[in-house]
Short mmCIF file of C-alpha atoms in Angstrom, two decimals:
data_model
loop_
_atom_site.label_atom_id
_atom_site.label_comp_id
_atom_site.label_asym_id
_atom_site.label_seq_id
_atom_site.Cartn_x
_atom_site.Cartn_y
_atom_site.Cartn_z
CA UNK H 11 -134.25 75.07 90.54
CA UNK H 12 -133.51 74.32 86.59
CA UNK H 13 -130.97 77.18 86.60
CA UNK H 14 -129.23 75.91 89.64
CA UNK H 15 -129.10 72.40 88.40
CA UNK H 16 -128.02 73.79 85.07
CA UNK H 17 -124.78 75.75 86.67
CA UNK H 18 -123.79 72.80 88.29
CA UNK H 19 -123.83 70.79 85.86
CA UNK H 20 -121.72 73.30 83.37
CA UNK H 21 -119.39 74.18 85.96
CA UNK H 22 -118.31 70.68 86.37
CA UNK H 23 -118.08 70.31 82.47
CA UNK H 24 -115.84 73.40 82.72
CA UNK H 25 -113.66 71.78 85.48
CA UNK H 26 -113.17 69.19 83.90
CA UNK H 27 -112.23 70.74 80.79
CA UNK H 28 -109.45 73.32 82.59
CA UNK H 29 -107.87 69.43 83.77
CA UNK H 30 -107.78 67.58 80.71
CA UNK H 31 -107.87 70.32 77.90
CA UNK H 32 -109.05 67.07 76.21
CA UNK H 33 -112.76 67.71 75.19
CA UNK H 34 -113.19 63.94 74.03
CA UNK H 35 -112.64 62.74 77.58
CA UNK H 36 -115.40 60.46 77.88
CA UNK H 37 -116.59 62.28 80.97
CA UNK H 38 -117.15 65.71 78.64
CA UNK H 39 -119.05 63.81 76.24
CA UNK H 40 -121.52 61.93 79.04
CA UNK H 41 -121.73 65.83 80.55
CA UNK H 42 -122.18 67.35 76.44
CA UNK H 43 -124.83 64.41 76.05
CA UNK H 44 -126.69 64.88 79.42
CA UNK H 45 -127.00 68.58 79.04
CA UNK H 46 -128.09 68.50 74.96
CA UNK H 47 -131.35 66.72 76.06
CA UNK H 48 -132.16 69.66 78.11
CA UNK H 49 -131.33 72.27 75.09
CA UNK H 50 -127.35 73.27 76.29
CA UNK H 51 -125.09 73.16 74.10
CA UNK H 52 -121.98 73.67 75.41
CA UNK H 53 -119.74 75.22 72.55
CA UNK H 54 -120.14 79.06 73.92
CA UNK H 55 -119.05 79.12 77.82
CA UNK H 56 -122.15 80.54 78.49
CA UNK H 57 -124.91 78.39 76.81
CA UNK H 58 -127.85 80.67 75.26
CA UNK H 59 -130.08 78.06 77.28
CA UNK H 60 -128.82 79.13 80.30
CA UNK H 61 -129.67 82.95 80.28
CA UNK H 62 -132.99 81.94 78.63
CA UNK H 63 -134.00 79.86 82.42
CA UNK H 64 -132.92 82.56 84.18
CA UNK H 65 -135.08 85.34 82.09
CA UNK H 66 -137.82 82.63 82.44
CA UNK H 67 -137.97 82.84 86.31
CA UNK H 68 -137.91 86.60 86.30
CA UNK H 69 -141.00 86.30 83.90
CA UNK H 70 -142.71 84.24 85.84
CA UNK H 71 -141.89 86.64 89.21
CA UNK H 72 -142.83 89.13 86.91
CA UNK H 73 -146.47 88.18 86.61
CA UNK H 74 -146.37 87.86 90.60
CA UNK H 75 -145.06 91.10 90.90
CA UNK H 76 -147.48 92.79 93.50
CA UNK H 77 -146.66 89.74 95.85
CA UNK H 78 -142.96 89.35 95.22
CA UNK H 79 -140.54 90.68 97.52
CA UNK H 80 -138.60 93.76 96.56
CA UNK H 81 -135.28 92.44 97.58
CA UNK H 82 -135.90 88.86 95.81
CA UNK H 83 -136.51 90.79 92.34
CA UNK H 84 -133.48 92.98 92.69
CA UNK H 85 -131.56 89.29 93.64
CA UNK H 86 -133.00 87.74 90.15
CA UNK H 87 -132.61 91.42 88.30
CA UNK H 88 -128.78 90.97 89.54
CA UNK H 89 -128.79 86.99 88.78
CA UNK H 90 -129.76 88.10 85.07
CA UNK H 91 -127.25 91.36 84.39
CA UNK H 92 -124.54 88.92 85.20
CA UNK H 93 -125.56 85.68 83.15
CA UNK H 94 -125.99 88.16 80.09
CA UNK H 95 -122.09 90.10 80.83
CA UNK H 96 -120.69 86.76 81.42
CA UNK H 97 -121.76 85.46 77.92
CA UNK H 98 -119.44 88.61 76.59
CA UNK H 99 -116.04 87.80 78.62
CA UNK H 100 -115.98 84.18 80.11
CA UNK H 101 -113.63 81.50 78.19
CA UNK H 102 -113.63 78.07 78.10
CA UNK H 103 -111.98 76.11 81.27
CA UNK H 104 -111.19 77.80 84.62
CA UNK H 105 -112.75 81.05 83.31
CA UNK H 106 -116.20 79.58 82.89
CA UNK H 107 -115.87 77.29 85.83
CA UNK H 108 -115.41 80.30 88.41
CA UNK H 109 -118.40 82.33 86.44
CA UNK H 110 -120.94 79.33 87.46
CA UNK H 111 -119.64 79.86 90.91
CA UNK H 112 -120.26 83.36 90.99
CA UNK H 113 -124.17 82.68 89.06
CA UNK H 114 -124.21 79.52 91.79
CA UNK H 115 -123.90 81.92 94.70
CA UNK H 116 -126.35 84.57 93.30
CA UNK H 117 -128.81 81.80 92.86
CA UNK H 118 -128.58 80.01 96.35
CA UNK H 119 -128.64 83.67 97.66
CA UNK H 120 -131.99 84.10 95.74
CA UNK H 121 -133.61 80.26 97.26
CA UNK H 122 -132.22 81.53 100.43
CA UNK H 123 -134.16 85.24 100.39
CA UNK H 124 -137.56 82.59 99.49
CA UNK H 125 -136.61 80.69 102.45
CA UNK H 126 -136.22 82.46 105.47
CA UNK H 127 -138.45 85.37 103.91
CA UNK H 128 -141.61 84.38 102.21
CA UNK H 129 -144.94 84.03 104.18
CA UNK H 130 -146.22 80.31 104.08
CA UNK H 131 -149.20 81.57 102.50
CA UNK H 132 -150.42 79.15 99.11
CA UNK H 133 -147.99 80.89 97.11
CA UNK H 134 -145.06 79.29 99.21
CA UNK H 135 -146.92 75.94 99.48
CA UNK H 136 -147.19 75.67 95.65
CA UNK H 137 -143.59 77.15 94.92
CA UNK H 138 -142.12 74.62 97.61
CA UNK H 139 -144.04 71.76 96.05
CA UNK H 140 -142.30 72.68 92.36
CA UNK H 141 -139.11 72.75 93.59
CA UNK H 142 -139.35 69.89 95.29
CA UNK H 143 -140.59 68.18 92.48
CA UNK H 144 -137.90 69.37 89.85
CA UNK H 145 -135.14 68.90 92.33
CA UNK H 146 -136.56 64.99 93.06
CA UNK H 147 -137.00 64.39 88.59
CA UNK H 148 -133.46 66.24 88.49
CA UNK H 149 -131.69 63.70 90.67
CA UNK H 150 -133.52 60.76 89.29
CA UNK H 151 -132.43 62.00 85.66
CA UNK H 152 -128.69 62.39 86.60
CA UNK H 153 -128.23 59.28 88.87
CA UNK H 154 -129.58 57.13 86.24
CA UNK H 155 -126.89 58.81 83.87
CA UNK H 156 -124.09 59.68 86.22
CA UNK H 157 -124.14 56.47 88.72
CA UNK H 158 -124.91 54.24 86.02
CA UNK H 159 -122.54 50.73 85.72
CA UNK H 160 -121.71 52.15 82.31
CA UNK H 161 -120.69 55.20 83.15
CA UNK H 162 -117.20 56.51 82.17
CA UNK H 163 -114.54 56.42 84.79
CA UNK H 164 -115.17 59.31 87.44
CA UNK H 165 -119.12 60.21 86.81
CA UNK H 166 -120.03 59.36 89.90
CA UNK H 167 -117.33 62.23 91.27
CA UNK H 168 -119.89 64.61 89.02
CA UNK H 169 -123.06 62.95 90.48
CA UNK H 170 -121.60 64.09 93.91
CA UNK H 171 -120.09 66.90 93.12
CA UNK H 172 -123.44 68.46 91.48
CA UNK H 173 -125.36 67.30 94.35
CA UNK H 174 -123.43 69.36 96.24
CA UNK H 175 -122.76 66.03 98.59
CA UNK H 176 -118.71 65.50 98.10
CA UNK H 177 -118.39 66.36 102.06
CA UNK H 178 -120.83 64.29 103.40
CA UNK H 179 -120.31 61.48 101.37
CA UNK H 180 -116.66 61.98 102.74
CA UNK H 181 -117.62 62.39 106.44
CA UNK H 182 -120.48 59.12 105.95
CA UNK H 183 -118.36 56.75 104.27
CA UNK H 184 -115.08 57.13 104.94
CA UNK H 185 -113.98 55.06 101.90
CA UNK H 186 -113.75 55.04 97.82
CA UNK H 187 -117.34 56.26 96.30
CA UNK H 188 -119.30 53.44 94.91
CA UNK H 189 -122.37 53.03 92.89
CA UNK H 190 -124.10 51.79 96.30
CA UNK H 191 -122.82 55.04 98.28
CA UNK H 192 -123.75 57.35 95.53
CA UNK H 193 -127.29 56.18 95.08
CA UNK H 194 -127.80 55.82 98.91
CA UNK H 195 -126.29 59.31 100.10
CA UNK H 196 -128.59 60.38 97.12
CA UNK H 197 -131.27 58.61 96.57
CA UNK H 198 -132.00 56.99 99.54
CA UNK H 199 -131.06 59.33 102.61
CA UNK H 200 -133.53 61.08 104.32
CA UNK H 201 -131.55 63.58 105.69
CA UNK H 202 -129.97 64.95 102.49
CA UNK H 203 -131.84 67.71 101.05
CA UNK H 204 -130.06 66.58 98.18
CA UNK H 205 -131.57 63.27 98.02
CA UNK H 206 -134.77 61.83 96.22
CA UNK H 207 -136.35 60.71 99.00
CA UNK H 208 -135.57 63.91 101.10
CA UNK H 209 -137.86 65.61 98.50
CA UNK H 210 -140.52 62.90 98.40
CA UNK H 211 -140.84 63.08 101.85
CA UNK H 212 -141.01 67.16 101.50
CA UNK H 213 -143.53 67.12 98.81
CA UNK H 214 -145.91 64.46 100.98
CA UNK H 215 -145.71 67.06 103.93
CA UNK H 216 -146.77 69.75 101.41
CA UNK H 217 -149.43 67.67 100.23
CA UNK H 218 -150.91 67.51 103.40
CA UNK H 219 -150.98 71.29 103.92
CA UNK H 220 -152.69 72.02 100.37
CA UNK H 221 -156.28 72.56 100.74
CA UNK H 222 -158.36 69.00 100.19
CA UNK H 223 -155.69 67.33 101.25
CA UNK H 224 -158.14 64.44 102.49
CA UNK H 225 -161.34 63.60 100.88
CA UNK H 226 -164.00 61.96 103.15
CA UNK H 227 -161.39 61.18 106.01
CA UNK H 228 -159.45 59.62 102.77
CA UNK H 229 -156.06 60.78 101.44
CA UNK H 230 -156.58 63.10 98.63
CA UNK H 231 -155.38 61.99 95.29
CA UNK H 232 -151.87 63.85 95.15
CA UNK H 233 -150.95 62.01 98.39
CA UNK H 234 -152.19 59.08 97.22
CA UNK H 235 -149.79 59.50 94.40
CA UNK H 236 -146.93 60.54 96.64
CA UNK H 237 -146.58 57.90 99.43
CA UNK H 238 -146.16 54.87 97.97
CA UNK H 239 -143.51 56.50 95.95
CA UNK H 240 -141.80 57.61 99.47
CA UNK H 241 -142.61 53.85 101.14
CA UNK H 242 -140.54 52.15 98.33
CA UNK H 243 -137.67 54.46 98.54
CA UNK H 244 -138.03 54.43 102.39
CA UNK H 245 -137.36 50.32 102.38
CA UNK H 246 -135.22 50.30 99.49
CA UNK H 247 -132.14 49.51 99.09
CA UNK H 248 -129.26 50.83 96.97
CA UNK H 249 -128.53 47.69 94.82
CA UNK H 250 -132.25 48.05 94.35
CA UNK H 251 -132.22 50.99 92.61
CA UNK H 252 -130.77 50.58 89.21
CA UNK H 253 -130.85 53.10 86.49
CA UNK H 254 -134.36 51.75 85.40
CA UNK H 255 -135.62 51.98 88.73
CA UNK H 256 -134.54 55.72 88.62
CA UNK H 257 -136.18 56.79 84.94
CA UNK H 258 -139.36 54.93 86.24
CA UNK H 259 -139.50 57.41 89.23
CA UNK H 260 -139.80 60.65 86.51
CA UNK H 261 -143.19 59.72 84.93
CA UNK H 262 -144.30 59.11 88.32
CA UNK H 263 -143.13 62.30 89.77
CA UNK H 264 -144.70 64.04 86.20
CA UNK H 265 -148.01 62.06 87.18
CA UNK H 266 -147.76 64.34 90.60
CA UNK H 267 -147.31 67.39 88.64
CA UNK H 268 -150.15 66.79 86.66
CA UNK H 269 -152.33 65.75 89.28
CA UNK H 270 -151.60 69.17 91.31
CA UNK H 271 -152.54 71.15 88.42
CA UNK H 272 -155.65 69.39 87.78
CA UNK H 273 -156.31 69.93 91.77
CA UNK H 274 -155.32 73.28 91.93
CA UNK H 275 -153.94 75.35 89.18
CA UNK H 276 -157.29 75.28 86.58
#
């Protein structure tokens, strides 16, 4: 989930870049900025950072290896050989941009093998519930960058073109984006499995599946945590949620983290 948001976040950098071959343009330096806080840095086409996530997850299936599927390792096996020939041949601009498509499509191939393949046995549950969460902290980190009043000219075109929205923000609003259409197509919409509360809502269903979910006919403590989170969003509106409103929602969703590892994972 890291990786993914990572390659769409470069390949709009690189888009940019092949249109203005200006890399001051206020929009590179908000995308340059953004992405240095999360250890990219953007001067080789293919950040260092960026092979590093994706040899990260491959570790991590590694040590699952007995109860990974064969065809999901080959698909992250793949997902790596590429990252680490692109860093030898891509170039800055159009070159770059079409190598995160080709690393995009490898990856969504990947989440889609964990999808429609995986038995919903705990393993699932508890890979579900991290991807919810770091897709939910990833949106709430961008928006409050990206859809910001401050932003430079055109972020909110890279808020929806990252969240893979630019369609459906097309087909529900029919008009010019706005602040208030960015944050409620992506914050606020239920429906959008690119939206905050879309992943709120997930993780509060996955809650209620982990074992303990209820204590003494009580919610257990990681719903607790999770739905009043998903009852503000639920009633909110967009002018509601400013870009405080939005970095206030990460230590709460890092409070969920934490509690599922105390519940679970020691």
């Amino acid at each position: 989930e890291r990786t993914e948001d990572a390659i769409r976040l470069i390949r709009a950098y690189h888009l940019r870049l092949a249109s203005t071959d200006n890399p001051e343009d206020p929009r590179l330096r908000q995308l340059r900025a953004f992405l240095a806080n999360y250890g990219f840095d953007l001067a080789p086409p293919i950040p260092a950072a960026l092979v590093e996530r994706i040899e990260a997850a491959r570790g991590c299936a590694a040590k699952v290896r007995d109860r990974f599927s064969t065809d999901g390792w080959a698909a992250l096996g793949d997902l790596a050989r590429t990252a680490r020939a692109m860093t030898q041949t891509a170039k800055p601009g159009d070159d770059a941009a079409r190598a995160m498509s080709v690393l995009l499509r490898k990856i969504t191939g990947f989440s889609g093998l964990v999808h429609e393949n995986m038995y919903r046995f705990s393993g699932w549950h508890f890979l579900s519930f991290g991807r919810a969460l770091e897709r939910a902290d990833a949106l709430a980190a961008m928006l409050s960058t990206f859809a910001d009043p401050d932003a430079p000219t055109g972020a909110l075109d890279i808020a929806i073109e990252v969240a893979d929205s630019t369609i459906t923000h097309q087909r529900r609003y029919r008009m010019e984006r706005s602040r208030e259409s960015v944050v409620d197509l992506l914050a606020l919409d239920g429906d959008n499995p690119r939206a905050i509360l879309f992943q709120i809502e997930r993780l509060r269903r996955l809650a209620a599946d982990m074992p303990y979910a209820r204590d003494n006919g009580r919610l257990g403590a990681l719903s607790r945590a999770i739905v009043p989170i998903e009852s503000r969003l639920s009633v909110a509106m967009p002018e509601e949620i400013d870009s405080e409103a939005l970095l206030a929602l990460r230590p709460e969703i890092a409070i969920i983290s934490d509690l599922l590892v105390q519940n679970y994972l020691r």
